[in-house]
Amino acid sequence: MCYHTSVPARTELKEIFDYSVITEQWKSHYDYLNGYTYAQLPILRAEDPSAIAAYNWGLVAKWAKDKQQADILRKGCLNAKSEDIWETASYRDIIQEQRCLIIIDGFYEFQHINKTEKIPYFIKLKNQNAFACGGVYESWQDPTSGEIRNTCSIITTPANPLMAKIHNTKFRMPFIMTKKTMMEWINPRLERKEINELMQPLNEDLMEGYTIKKFNPQNQ
């Protein structure tokens, strides 16, 4: 699954968006971001495709009854599986209309050599830095405090051949889009069949992965 990413700075977003979209809402850069910190990610939403917004990683469904349930939900909703997204309680009411682009410049996965040894890899696109993953988003309001949480999940697909070699236990990868398809993903007029047709593994020829220095992130 995709729990560890690298997030581009505002200046890198010009590779995939024009400057009218790149607002002041996003300036941060992270070489490494652990999903279990529930930090903010830069996203472009279907409801407002004219501006980058900052949403916390780990989706909280609108029906969460209190903060305790919200905290439980976000831990299990860093990723949304493409194969059952239409049936999963946290996503089935939002996949039709609340789709987004989640912008990263790479992600980390672990190749298992045996039961105890894991080799970390960094994976990116070959010919561009920033790129978009397909996601969904939601806003939840705490009924007690009135706090509003804006949250999102990265959609994952079955692994392509490159990712099957690297992520060789769960065989998953982020749903990555090309520049050609990313704006189509946030088209609010898409039908279910068209949405499903887009949620496919990216061609491995467009990607590259290389080993990096070992580290021990939590909840990997």
Short mmCIF file of C-alpha atoms in Angstrom, two decimals:
data_model
loop_
_atom_site.label_atom_id
_atom_site.label_comp_id
_atom_site.label_asym_id
_atom_site.label_seq_id
_atom_site.Cartn_x
_atom_site.Cartn_y
_atom_site.Cartn_z
CA MET A 1 0.00 0.00 0.00
CA CYS A 2 1.05 3.65 -0.20
CA TYR A 3 1.81 4.98 3.29
CA HIS A 4 5.12 6.79 2.66
CA THR A 5 5.52 9.57 0.11
CA SER A 6 7.62 12.49 -1.02
CA VAL A 7 5.74 15.75 -1.61
CA PRO A 8 6.86 18.49 -4.02
CA ALA A 9 7.31 22.14 -3.19
CA ARG A 10 5.08 24.77 -4.76
CA THR A 11 7.65 25.57 -7.44
CA GLU A 12 7.64 21.98 -8.72
CA LEU A 13 3.90 21.97 -9.32
CA LYS A 14 4.39 24.00 -12.50
CA GLU A 15 5.39 20.75 -14.22
CA ILE A 16 1.79 19.61 -14.26
CA PHE A 17 -0.31 22.73 -13.57
CA ASP A 18 -0.30 26.26 -14.87
CA TYR A 19 0.23 29.11 -12.44
CA SER A 20 -3.48 29.93 -12.21
CA VAL A 21 -3.92 26.69 -10.27
CA ILE A 22 -0.84 27.00 -8.04
CA THR A 23 -2.11 29.18 -5.21
CA GLU A 24 -0.44 30.23 -1.97
CA GLN A 25 -2.22 27.42 -0.09
CA TRP A 26 0.64 25.03 -0.75
CA LYS A 27 4.31 25.90 -0.14
CA SER A 28 5.61 22.89 1.82
CA HIS A 29 8.05 20.24 0.67
CA TYR A 30 8.67 16.84 2.27
CA ASP A 31 11.39 14.44 1.19
CA TYR A 32 9.65 11.86 3.36
CA LEU A 33 6.13 11.92 4.73
CA ASN A 34 4.69 9.10 6.84
CA GLY A 35 0.95 8.70 6.33
CA TYR A 36 0.44 7.89 9.99
CA THR A 37 1.30 11.49 10.89
CA TYR A 38 -1.91 12.46 9.02
CA ALA A 39 -0.12 15.47 7.60
CA GLN A 40 -1.44 17.67 4.83
CA LEU A 41 -1.11 16.79 1.16
CA PRO A 42 -1.62 19.12 -1.83
CA ILE A 43 -4.78 18.16 -3.72
CA LEU A 44 -6.87 19.43 -6.60
CA ARG A 45 -10.58 18.76 -6.05
CA ALA A 46 -13.36 18.08 -8.53
CA GLU A 47 -15.47 20.81 -6.91
CA ASP A 48 -12.74 23.45 -7.32
CA PRO A 49 -10.25 22.53 -10.06
CA SER A 50 -8.84 26.06 -10.13
CA ALA A 51 -6.78 25.93 -6.92
CA ILE A 52 -4.53 23.61 -4.93
CA ALA A 53 -5.94 22.84 -1.48
CA ALA A 54 -4.28 21.26 1.56
CA TYR A 55 -6.10 18.19 2.96
CA ASN A 56 -4.99 15.86 5.75
CA TRP A 57 -4.02 12.35 4.73
CA GLY A 58 -6.40 9.78 6.24
CA LEU A 59 -10.03 10.20 5.20
CA VAL A 60 -12.73 10.67 7.83
CA ALA A 61 -16.21 9.79 6.56
CA LYS A 62 -18.96 12.34 7.03
CA TRP A 63 -20.93 9.87 9.14
CA ALA A 64 -18.27 9.56 11.90
CA LYS A 65 -20.18 10.16 15.14
CA ASP A 66 -17.36 11.64 17.26
CA LYS A 67 -13.63 12.37 17.47
CA GLN A 68 -12.82 8.88 18.70
CA GLN A 69 -14.46 7.26 15.69
CA ALA A 70 -12.90 9.86 13.37
CA ASP A 71 -9.41 8.98 14.65
CA ILE A 72 -10.08 5.27 14.10
CA LEU A 73 -11.39 5.82 10.59
CA ARG A 74 -8.47 7.94 9.39
CA LYS A 75 -5.96 5.25 10.36
CA GLY A 76 -7.67 2.74 8.09
CA CYS A 77 -8.36 5.21 5.29
CA LEU A 78 -4.93 6.36 4.15
CA ASN A 79 -5.53 4.25 1.04
CA ALA A 80 -8.68 3.24 -0.84
CA LYS A 81 -8.62 0.02 -2.91
CA SER A 82 -9.85 0.61 -6.45
CA GLU A 83 -11.45 -2.83 -6.66
CA ASP A 84 -13.94 -2.31 -3.82
CA ILE A 85 -14.17 1.47 -3.52
CA TRP A 86 -17.81 1.51 -4.64
CA GLU A 87 -18.81 -0.82 -1.80
CA THR A 88 -16.60 0.45 1.05
CA ALA A 89 -18.58 2.47 3.59
CA SER A 90 -16.13 5.39 3.78
CA TYR A 91 -15.95 5.82 0.00
CA ARG A 92 -19.14 4.62 -1.67
CA ASP A 93 -20.94 7.96 -1.24
CA ILE A 94 -18.05 10.11 -2.47
CA ILE A 95 -16.31 8.25 -5.31
CA GLN A 96 -18.87 9.48 -7.85
CA GLU A 97 -18.41 13.20 -7.20
CA GLN A 98 -15.59 13.84 -4.69
CA ARG A 99 -12.54 12.74 -6.62
CA CYS A 100 -9.26 14.59 -6.45
CA LEU A 101 -5.68 14.66 -7.64
CA ILE A 102 -3.13 14.14 -4.85
CA ILE A 103 0.22 15.57 -5.89
CA ILE A 104 3.47 13.85 -4.92
CA ASP A 105 6.91 13.45 -6.49
CA GLY A 106 7.60 9.90 -5.38
CA PHE A 107 6.78 7.22 -2.85
CA TYR A 108 8.52 4.56 -0.78
CA GLU A 109 7.92 0.81 -0.66
CA PHE A 110 9.68 -2.17 0.89
CA GLN A 111 10.83 -5.31 -0.87
CA HIS A 112 10.79 -8.30 1.47
CA ILE A 113 13.80 -10.58 1.10
CA ASN A 114 12.83 -12.90 3.92
CA LYS A 115 10.74 -12.73 7.09
CA THR A 116 13.08 -10.24 8.74
CA GLU A 117 14.86 -8.32 5.98
CA LYS A 118 13.28 -5.51 3.97
CA ILE A 119 14.91 -3.31 1.35
CA PRO A 120 13.46 0.22 0.98
CA TYR A 121 12.90 1.61 -2.51
CA PHE A 122 12.06 5.07 -3.75
CA ILE A 123 9.77 5.04 -6.80
CA LYS A 124 9.09 7.95 -9.14
CA LEU A 125 8.24 8.75 -12.74
CA LYS A 126 11.10 8.74 -15.23
CA ASN A 127 10.57 12.01 -17.02
CA GLN A 128 8.86 14.32 -14.56
CA ASN A 129 9.15 15.26 -10.92
CA ALA A 130 5.69 16.13 -9.61
CA PHE A 131 2.83 13.85 -10.64
CA ALA A 132 -0.75 13.12 -9.61
CA CYS A 133 -2.30 10.16 -7.84
CA GLY A 134 -6.04 9.63 -7.95
CA GLY A 135 -7.80 10.15 -4.65
CA VAL A 136 -11.06 10.92 -2.90
CA TYR A 137 -11.76 13.61 -0.31
CA GLU A 138 -14.25 14.48 2.41
CA SER A 139 -14.97 17.11 5.07
CA TRP A 140 -16.10 16.09 8.55
CA GLN A 141 -17.28 18.32 11.38
CA ASP A 142 -16.82 17.36 15.01
CA PRO A 143 -20.31 17.62 16.57
CA THR A 144 -18.82 18.61 19.93
CA SER A 145 -16.12 21.15 19.08
CA GLY A 146 -17.27 22.27 15.64
CA GLU A 147 -13.80 21.51 14.26
CA ILE A 148 -13.80 20.75 10.52
CA ARG A 149 -11.37 18.16 9.19
CA ASN A 150 -10.63 18.20 5.47
CA THR A 151 -9.25 14.77 4.62
CA CYS A 152 -8.30 12.54 1.70
CA SER A 153 -7.27 9.01 0.70
CA ILE A 154 -4.89 7.86 -2.04
CA ILE A 155 -6.45 5.22 -4.28
CA THR A 156 -4.38 2.09 -4.93
CA THR A 157 -4.52 -0.49 -7.72
CA PRO A 158 -2.97 -3.90 -8.29
CA ALA A 159 0.77 -3.66 -8.90
CA ASN A 160 2.25 -3.43 -12.39
CA PRO A 161 5.24 -5.75 -13.09
CA LEU A 162 7.78 -3.28 -11.68
CA MET A 163 5.84 -2.75 -8.48
CA ALA A 164 5.11 -6.48 -8.12
CA LYS A 165 8.87 -7.05 -7.87
CA ILE A 166 9.34 -4.27 -5.31
CA HIS A 167 6.15 -4.52 -3.25
CA ASN A 168 6.30 -8.30 -3.26
CA THR A 169 4.00 -9.02 -0.32
CA LYS A 170 0.83 -7.01 -0.98
CA PHE A 171 1.39 -6.35 -4.71
CA ARG A 172 -0.18 -2.88 -4.66
CA MET A 173 0.70 0.56 -6.01
CA PRO A 174 -0.77 4.08 -6.01
CA PHE A 175 -3.19 4.92 -8.79
CA ILE A 176 -0.87 7.20 -10.78
CA MET A 177 -2.05 9.22 -13.74
CA THR A 178 -0.38 10.70 -16.76
CA LYS A 179 -0.71 14.39 -17.59
CA LYS A 180 -3.23 13.35 -20.25
CA THR A 181 -5.61 11.58 -17.88
CA MET A 182 -5.33 13.49 -14.62
CA MET A 183 -7.80 16.26 -15.46
CA GLU A 184 -10.21 13.68 -16.82
CA TRP A 185 -10.22 12.03 -13.37
CA ILE A 186 -11.74 15.11 -11.73
CA ASN A 187 -14.37 15.59 -14.43
CA PRO A 188 -17.64 15.57 -12.40
CA ARG A 189 -19.61 14.19 -15.34
CA LEU A 190 -17.83 10.83 -15.47
CA GLU A 191 -19.99 7.73 -15.18
CA ARG A 192 -19.10 4.75 -13.00
CA LYS A 193 -17.82 2.75 -15.98
CA GLU A 194 -15.51 5.58 -17.02
CA ILE A 195 -14.19 5.99 -13.48
CA ASN A 196 -13.41 2.28 -13.28
CA GLU A 197 -11.65 2.37 -16.65
CA LEU A 198 -9.32 5.09 -15.36
CA MET A 199 -8.39 3.23 -12.16
CA GLN A 200 -5.68 1.05 -13.72
CA PRO A 201 -1.98 0.46 -12.92
CA LEU A 202 0.34 2.87 -14.69
CA ASN A 203 2.58 1.40 -17.38
CA GLU A 204 5.82 0.29 -15.72
CA ASP A 205 7.86 1.81 -18.58
CA LEU A 206 6.99 5.26 -17.24
CA MET A 207 8.34 4.50 -13.75
CA GLU A 208 11.65 3.80 -12.05
CA GLY A 209 12.61 2.59 -8.60
CA TYR A 210 15.93 2.41 -6.79
CA THR A 211 17.13 1.26 -3.41
CA ILE A 212 17.84 3.79 -0.69
CA LYS A 213 19.46 3.81 2.73
CA LYS A 214 17.57 1.63 5.19
CA PHE A 215 15.23 3.31 7.64
CA ASN A 216 12.52 2.12 10.02
CA PRO A 217 9.28 4.04 9.65
CA GLN A 218 6.45 3.04 11.95
CA ASN A 219 3.32 1.25 10.72
CA GLN A 220 4.88 0.16 7.44
#
